mmCIF file of C-alpha atoms in Angstrom:
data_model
loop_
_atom_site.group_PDB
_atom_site.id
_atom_site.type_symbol
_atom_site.label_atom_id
_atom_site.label_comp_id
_atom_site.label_asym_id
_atom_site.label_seq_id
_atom_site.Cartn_x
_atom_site.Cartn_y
_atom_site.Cartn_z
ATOM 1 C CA UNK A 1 43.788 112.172 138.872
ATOM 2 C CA UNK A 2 42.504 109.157 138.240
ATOM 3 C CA UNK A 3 43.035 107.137 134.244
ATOM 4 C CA UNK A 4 39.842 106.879 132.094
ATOM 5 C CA UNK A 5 38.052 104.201 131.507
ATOM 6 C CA UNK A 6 38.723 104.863 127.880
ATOM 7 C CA UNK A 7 42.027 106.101 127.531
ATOM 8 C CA UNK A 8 41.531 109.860 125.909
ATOM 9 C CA UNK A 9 43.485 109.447 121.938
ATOM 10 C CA UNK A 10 44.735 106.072 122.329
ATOM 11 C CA UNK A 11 45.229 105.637 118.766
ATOM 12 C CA UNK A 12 46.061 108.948 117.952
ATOM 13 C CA UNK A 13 48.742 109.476 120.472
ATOM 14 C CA UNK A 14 52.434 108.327 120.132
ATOM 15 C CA UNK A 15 55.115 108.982 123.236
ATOM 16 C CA UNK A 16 58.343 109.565 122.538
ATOM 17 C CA UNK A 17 60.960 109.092 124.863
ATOM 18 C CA UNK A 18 64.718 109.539 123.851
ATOM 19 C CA UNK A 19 67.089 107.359 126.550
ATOM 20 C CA UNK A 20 70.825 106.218 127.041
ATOM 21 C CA UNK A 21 69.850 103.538 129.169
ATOM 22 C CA UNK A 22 66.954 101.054 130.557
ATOM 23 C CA UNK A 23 63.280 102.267 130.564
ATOM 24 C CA UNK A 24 62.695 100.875 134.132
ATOM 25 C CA UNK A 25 60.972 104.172 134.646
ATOM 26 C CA UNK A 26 58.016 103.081 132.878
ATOM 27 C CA UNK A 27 56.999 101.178 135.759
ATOM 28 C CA UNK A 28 56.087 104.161 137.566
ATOM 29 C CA UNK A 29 53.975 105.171 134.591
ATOM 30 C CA UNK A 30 52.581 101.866 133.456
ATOM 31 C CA UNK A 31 49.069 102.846 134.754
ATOM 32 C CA UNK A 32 49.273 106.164 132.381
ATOM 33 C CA UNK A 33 51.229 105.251 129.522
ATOM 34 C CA UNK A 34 50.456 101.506 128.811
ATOM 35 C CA UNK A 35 47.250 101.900 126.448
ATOM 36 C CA UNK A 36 49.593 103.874 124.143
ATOM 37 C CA UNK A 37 52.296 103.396 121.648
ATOM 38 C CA UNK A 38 55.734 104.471 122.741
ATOM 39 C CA UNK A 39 58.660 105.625 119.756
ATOM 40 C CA UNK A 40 61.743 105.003 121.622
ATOM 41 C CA UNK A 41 64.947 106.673 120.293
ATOM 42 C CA UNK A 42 68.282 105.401 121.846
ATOM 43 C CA UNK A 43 70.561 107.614 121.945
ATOM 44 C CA UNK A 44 74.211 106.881 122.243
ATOM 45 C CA UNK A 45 75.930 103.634 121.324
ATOM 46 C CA UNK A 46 73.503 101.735 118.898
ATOM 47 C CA UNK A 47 75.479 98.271 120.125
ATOM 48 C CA UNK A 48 74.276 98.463 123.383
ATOM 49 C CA UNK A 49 70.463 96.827 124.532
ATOM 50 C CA UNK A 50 68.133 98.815 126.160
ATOM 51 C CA UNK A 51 65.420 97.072 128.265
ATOM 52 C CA UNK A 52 62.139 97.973 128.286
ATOM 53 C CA UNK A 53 59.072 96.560 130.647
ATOM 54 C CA UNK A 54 57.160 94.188 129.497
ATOM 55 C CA UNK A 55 53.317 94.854 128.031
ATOM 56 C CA UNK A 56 54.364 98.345 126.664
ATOM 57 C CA UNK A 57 53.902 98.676 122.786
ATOM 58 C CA UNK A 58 56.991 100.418 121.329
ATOM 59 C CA UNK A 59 59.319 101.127 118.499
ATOM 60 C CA UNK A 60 63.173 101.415 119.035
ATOM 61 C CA UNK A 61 65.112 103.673 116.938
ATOM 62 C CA UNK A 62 68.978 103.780 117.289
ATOM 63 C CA UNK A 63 71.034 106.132 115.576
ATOM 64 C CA UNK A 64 72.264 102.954 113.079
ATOM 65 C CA UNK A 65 67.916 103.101 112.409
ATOM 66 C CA UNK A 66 68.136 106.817 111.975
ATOM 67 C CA UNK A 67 71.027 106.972 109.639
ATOM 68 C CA UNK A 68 69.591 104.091 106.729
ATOM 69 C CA UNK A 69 65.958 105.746 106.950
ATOM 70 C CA UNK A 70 67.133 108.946 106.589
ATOM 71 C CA UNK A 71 70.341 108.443 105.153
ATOM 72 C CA UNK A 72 72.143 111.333 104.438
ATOM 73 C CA UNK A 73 70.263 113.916 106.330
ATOM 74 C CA UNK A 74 70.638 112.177 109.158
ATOM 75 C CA UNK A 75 73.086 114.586 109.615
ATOM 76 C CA UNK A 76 70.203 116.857 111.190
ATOM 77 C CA UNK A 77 69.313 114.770 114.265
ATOM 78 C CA UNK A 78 71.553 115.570 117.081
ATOM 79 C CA UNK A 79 74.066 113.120 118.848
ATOM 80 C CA UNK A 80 74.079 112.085 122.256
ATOM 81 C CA UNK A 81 72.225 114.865 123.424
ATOM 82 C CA UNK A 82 68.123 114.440 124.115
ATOM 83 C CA UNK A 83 67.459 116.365 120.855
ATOM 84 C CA UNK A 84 67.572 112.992 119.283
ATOM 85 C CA UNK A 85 64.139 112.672 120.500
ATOM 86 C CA UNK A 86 62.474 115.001 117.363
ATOM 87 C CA UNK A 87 63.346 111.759 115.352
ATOM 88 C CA UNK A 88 60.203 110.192 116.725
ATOM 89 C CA UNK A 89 58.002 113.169 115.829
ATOM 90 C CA UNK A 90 59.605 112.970 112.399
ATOM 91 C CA UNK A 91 58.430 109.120 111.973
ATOM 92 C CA UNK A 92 55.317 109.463 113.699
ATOM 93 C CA UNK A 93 52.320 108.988 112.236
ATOM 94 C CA UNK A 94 49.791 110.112 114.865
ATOM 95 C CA UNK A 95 47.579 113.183 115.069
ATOM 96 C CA UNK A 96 49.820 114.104 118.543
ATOM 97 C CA UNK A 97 53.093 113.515 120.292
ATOM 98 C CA UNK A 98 53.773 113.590 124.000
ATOM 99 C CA UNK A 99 57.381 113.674 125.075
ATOM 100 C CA UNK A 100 58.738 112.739 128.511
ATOM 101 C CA UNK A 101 62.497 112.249 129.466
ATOM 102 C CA UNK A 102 63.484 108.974 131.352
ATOM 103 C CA UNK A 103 64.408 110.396 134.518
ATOM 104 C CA UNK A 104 61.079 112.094 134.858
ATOM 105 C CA UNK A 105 58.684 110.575 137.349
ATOM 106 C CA UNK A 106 54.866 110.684 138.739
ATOM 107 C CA UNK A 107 54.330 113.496 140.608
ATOM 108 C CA UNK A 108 51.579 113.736 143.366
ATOM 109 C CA UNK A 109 48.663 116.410 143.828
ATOM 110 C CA UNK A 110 47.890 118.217 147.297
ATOM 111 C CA UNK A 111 45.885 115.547 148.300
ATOM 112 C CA UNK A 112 48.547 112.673 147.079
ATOM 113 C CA UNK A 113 46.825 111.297 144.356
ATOM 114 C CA UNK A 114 49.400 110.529 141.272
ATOM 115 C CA UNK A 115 48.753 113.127 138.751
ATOM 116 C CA UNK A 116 48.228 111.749 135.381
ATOM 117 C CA UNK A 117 50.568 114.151 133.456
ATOM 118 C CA UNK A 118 49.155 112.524 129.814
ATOM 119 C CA UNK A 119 45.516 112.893 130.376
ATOM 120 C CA UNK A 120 46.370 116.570 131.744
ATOM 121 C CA UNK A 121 47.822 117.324 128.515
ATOM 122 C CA UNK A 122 45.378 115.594 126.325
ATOM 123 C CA UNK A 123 42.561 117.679 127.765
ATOM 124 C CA UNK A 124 44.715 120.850 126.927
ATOM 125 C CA UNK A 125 45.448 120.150 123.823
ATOM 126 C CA UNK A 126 41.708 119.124 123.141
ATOM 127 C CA UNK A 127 40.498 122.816 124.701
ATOM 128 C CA UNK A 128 41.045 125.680 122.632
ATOM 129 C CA UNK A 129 43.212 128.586 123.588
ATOM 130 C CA UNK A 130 42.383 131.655 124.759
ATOM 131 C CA UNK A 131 40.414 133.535 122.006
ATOM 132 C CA UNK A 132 41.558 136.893 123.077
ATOM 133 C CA UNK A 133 44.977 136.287 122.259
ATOM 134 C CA UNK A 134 43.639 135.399 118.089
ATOM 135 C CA UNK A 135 44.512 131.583 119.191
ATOM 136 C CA UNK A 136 41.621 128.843 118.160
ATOM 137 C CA UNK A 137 43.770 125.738 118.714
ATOM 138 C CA UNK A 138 45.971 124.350 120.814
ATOM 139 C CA UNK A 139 48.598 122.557 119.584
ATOM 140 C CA UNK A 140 51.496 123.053 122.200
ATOM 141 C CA UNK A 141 50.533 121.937 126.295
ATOM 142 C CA UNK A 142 54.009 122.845 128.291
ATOM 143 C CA UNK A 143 54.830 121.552 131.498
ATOM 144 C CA UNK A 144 55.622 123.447 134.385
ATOM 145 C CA UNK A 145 58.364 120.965 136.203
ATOM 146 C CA UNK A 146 58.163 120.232 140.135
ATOM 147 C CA UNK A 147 61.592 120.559 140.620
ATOM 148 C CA UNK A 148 64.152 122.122 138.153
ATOM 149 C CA UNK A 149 64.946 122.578 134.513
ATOM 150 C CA UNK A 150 62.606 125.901 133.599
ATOM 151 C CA UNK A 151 62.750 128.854 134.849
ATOM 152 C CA UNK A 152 59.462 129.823 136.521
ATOM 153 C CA UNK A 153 59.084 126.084 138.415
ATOM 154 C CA UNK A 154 63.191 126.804 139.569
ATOM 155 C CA UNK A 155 61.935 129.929 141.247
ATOM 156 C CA UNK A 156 59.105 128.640 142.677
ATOM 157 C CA UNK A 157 61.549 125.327 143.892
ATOM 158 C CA UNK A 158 63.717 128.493 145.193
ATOM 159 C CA UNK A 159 60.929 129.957 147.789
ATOM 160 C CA UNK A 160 58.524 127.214 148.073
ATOM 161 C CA UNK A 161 56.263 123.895 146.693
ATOM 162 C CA UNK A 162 53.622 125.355 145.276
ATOM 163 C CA UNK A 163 50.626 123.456 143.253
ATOM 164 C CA UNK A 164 49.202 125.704 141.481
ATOM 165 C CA UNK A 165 46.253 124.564 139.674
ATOM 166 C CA UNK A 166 46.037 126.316 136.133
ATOM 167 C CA UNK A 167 46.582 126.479 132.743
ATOM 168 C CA UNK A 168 47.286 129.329 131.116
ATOM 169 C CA UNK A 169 47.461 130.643 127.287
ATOM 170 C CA UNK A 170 51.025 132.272 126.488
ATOM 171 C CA UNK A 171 50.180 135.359 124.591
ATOM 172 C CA UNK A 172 50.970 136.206 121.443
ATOM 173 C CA UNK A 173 54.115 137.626 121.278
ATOM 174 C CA UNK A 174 55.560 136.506 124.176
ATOM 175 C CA UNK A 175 58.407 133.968 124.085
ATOM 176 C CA UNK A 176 59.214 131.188 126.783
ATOM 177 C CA UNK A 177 61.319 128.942 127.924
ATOM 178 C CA UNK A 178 59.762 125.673 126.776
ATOM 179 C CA UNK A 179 61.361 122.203 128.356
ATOM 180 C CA UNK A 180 60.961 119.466 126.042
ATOM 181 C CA UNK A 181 60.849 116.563 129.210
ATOM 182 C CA UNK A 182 57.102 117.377 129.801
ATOM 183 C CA UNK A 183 55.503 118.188 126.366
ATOM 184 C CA UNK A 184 52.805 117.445 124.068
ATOM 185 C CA UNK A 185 51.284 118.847 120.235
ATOM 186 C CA UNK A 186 49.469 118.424 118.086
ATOM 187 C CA UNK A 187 51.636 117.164 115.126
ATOM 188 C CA UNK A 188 49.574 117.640 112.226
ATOM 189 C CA UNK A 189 49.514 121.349 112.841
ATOM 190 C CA UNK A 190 53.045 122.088 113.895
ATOM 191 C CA UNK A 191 55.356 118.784 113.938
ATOM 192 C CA UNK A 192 57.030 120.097 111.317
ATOM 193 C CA UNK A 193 58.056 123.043 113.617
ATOM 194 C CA UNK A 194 59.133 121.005 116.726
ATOM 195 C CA UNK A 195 62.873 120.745 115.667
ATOM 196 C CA UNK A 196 65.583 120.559 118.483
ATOM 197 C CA UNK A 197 68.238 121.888 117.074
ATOM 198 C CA UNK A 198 71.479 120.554 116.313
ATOM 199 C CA UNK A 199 73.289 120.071 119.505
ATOM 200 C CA UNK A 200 75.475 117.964 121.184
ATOM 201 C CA UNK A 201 78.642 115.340 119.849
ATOM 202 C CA UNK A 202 80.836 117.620 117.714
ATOM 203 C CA UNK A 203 78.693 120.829 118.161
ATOM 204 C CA UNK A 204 79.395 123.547 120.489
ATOM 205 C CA UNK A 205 76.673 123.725 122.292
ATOM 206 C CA UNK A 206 74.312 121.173 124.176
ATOM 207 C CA UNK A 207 71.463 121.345 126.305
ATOM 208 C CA UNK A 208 69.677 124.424 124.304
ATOM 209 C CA UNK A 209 67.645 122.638 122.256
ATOM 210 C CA UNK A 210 64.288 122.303 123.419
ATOM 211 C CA UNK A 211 64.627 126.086 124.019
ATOM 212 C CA UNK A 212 65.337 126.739 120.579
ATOM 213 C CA UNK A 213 62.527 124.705 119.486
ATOM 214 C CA UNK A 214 59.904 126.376 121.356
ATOM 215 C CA UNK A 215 61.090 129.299 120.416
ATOM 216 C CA UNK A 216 61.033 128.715 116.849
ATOM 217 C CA UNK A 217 57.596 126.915 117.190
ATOM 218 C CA UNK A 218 55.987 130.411 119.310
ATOM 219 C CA UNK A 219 57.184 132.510 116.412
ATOM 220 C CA UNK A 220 55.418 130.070 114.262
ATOM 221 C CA UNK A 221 52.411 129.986 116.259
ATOM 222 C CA UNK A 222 51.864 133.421 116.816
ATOM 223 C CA UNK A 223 52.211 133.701 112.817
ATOM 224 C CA UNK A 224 49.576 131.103 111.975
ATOM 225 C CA UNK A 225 47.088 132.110 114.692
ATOM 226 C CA UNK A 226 47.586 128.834 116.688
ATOM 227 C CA UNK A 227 47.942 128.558 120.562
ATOM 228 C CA UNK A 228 50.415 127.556 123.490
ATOM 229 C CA UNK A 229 49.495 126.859 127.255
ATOM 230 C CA UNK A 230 51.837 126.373 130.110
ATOM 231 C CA UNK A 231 50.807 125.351 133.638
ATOM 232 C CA UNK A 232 49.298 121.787 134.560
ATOM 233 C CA UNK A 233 50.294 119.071 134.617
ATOM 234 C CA UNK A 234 53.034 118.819 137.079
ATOM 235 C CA UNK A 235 55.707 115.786 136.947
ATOM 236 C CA UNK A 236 58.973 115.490 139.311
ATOM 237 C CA UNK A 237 62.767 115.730 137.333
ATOM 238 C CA UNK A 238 64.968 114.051 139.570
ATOM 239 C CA UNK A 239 67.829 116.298 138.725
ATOM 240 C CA UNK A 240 68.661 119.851 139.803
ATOM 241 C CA UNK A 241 69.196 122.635 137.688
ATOM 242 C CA UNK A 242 71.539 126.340 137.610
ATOM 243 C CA UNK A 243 67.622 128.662 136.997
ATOM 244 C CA UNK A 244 70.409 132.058 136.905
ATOM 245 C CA UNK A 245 72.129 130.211 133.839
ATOM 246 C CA UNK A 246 69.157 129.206 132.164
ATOM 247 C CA UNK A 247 67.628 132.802 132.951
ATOM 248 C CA UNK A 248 70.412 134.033 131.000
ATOM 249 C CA UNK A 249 69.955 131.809 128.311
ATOM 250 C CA UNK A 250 66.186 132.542 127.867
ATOM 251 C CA UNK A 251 67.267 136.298 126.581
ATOM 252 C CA UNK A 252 67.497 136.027 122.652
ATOM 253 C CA UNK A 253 66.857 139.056 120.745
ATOM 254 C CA UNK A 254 66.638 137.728 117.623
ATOM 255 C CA UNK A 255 62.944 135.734 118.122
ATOM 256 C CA UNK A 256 61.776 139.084 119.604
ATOM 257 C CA UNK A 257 62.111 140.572 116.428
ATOM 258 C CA UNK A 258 61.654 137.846 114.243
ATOM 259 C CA UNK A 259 58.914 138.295 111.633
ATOM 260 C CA UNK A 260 57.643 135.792 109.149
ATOM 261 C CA UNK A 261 56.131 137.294 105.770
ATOM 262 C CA UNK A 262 52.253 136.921 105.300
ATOM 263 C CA UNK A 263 53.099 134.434 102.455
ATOM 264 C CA UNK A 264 54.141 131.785 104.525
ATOM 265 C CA UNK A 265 51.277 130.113 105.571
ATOM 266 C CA UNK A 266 52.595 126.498 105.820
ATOM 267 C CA UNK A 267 54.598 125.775 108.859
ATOM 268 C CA UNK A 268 57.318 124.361 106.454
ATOM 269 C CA UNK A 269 57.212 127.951 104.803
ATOM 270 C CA UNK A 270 57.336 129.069 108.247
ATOM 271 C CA UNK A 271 60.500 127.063 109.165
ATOM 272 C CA UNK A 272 62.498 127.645 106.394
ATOM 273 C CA UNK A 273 62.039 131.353 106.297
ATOM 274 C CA UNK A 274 63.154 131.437 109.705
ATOM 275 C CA UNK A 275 66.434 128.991 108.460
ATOM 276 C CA UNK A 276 67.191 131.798 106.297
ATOM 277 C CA UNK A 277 67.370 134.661 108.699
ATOM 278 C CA UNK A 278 68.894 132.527 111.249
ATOM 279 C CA UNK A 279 71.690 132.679 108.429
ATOM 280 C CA UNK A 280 71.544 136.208 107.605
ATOM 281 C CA UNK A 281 71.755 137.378 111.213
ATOM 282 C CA UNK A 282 73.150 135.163 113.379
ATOM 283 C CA UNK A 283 75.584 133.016 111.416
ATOM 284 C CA UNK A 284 78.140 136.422 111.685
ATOM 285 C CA UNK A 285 77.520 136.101 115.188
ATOM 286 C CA UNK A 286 78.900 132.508 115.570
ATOM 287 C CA UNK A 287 79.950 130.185 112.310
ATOM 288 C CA UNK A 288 77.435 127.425 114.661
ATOM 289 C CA UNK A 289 74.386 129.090 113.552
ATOM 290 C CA UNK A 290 75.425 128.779 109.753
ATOM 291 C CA UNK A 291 75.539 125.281 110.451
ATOM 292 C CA UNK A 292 72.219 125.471 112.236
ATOM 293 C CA UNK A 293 70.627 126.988 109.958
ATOM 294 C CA UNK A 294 71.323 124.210 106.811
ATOM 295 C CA UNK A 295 70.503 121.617 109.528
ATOM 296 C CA UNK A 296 66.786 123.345 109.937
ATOM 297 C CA UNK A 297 66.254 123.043 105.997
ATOM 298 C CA UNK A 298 67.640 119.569 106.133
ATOM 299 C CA UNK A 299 64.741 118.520 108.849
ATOM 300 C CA UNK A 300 62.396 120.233 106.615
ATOM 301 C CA UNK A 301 63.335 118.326 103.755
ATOM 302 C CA UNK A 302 63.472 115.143 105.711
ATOM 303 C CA UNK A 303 60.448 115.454 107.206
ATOM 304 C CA UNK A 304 58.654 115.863 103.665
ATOM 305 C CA UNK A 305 60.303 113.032 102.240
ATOM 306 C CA UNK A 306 58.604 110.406 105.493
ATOM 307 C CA UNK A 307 55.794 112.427 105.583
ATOM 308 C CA UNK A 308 54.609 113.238 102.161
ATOM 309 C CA UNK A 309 51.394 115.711 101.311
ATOM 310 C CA UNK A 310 48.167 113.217 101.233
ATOM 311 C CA UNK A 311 44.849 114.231 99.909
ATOM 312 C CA UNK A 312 44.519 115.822 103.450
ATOM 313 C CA UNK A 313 45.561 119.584 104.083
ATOM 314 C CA UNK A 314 49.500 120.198 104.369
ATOM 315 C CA UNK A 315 50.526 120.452 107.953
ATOM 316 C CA UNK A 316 50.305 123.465 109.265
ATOM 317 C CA UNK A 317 48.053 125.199 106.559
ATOM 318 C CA UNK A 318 46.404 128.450 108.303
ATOM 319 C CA UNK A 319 43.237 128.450 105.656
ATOM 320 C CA UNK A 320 42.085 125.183 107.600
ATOM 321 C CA UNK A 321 41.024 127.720 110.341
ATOM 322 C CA UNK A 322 39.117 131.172 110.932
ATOM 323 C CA UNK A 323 41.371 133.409 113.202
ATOM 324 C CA UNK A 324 39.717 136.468 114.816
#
């Protein structure tokens, strides 16, 4: 796929990219990404530098950044673990957010041309859902990875390389395994949604997170009438992944039954209602999702407080649309 002449949402885009180390992958990407802004969040050791490639407009954010803007709720963005990356969504101020990990790379098409994984996901996000499944916009474009990390690309990896060229709507009602390496939303309609958990340094779990966000954010979806689409675009994850262990990690009960009352209709209603049963039925489970579930109200809060209600419509608010 070739780039556009005019680069589709230049200035409503940002990328977000959390990293430990040198953005040298960017070179691969320069003839994609470099019309846009990138929100870089280091994670890890806010001492060290991290190089990026010249000609690419960014922001840095280390967690020394994080902790004096948000000061003490910082205590809601994860540590060294990639979940730092919501930070950028949170201090974003663009219409979307794409979100690709650093050891992510340009995949190639069955005639090897270098698929333009942004532009894919721009024209997704810009197409509206399925109607049949009571969705009118798209807000969430998911990835399916070349090689590892979720579960239906690591089964395909497991028989064959298949290109499969689609894009499906996820129905309502049915959950998934979202990745957050390969990833774009709309923001003003569900940023406030797209929270990754707390996870890693001093928490007992890691490497969940973008699961739990897309599971929170389908819930949310499916409540508001908004829609999610998996398939194209393709990229290629240079690391391998266990699919059996993530299979059994995609099994939660508790978003199958999930239900949000009809008088949320923000998705900051939305979020916070889910915070509260997340307390009520899984913090006797494991004491991890009592903490969990303060750290979602804490994002809420935070997120408010950078991104206060304008004149415009609150994020998220269902009225601005007519669902079937």
């Amino acid at each position: 796929m070739s780039t556009s002449a005019t680069p589709l949402l230049k200035d409503e885009l940002d990328i977000v990219i959390p990293t430990i180390r040198n953005l040298d992958f960017l070179e691969l990407w320069r003839p994609f990404f470099e019309p846009y802004h990138l929100i870089i969040v280091q994670d890890g050791d806010p001492s060290k530098k991290i190089m990026v490639p010249e000609g690419f407009d960014y922001d840095l954010y280390n967690r020394d950044d994080i902790n004096k803007i948000l000061g003490p709720k910082a205590n809601c963005i994860s540590f060294k673990d990639s979940a730092c990356r919501c930070f950028g969504y949170m201090v974003s101020k663009k219409k979307y957010i794409y979100t690709i990990d650093d050891d992510c790379f340009v995949a190639k098409d069955p005639s090897g041309n270098d698929i333009n994984a942004l532009e894919q996901h721009i024209k997704n996000l810009l197409c509206p859902s399925t109607p049949s499944f009571s969705t009118l916009c798209t807000i969430l474009s998911v990835m399916v990875l070349i090689s590892s990390v979720d579960i239906p690309s690591a089964f395909v990896k497991e028989s064959q390389l298949l290109y499969v060229d689609m894009v499906l709507t996820i129905p309502k009602g049915t959950l998934f395994p979202m990745c957050g390496m390969n990833l774009a939303f709309d923001r003003e309609l569900i940023g406030p949604a797209m929270y990754f958990g707390l996870m890693g340094d001093g928490q007992p779990i890691g490497r969940y997170d973008d699961m739990w966000a897309g599971w929170c954010t389908k819930v949310i979806c499916d409540h508001l009438g908004l829609g999610v689409k998996t398939g194209l675009p393709y990229i290629y994850h240079s690391k391998a992944s266990n699919p059996f262990t993530n299979l059994r990690k995609e099994d939660h009960p508790f978003f199958q039954s999930a239900v949000i009352p009809k008088e949320c209709t923000t998705v900051q209603q939305c979020y916070k209602e889910l915070a509260s049963q997340v307390k009520d039925k899984l913090a006797k489970v494991d004491p991890y999702f009592d903490k969990l579930a303060d750290a979602m109200v804490t994002w809420i809060d935070a997120w408010d407080e950078l991104n206060p209600p304008s004149n415009k419509v609150a994020n998220g608010d269902a009225s601005r649309w007519s669902v079937n």
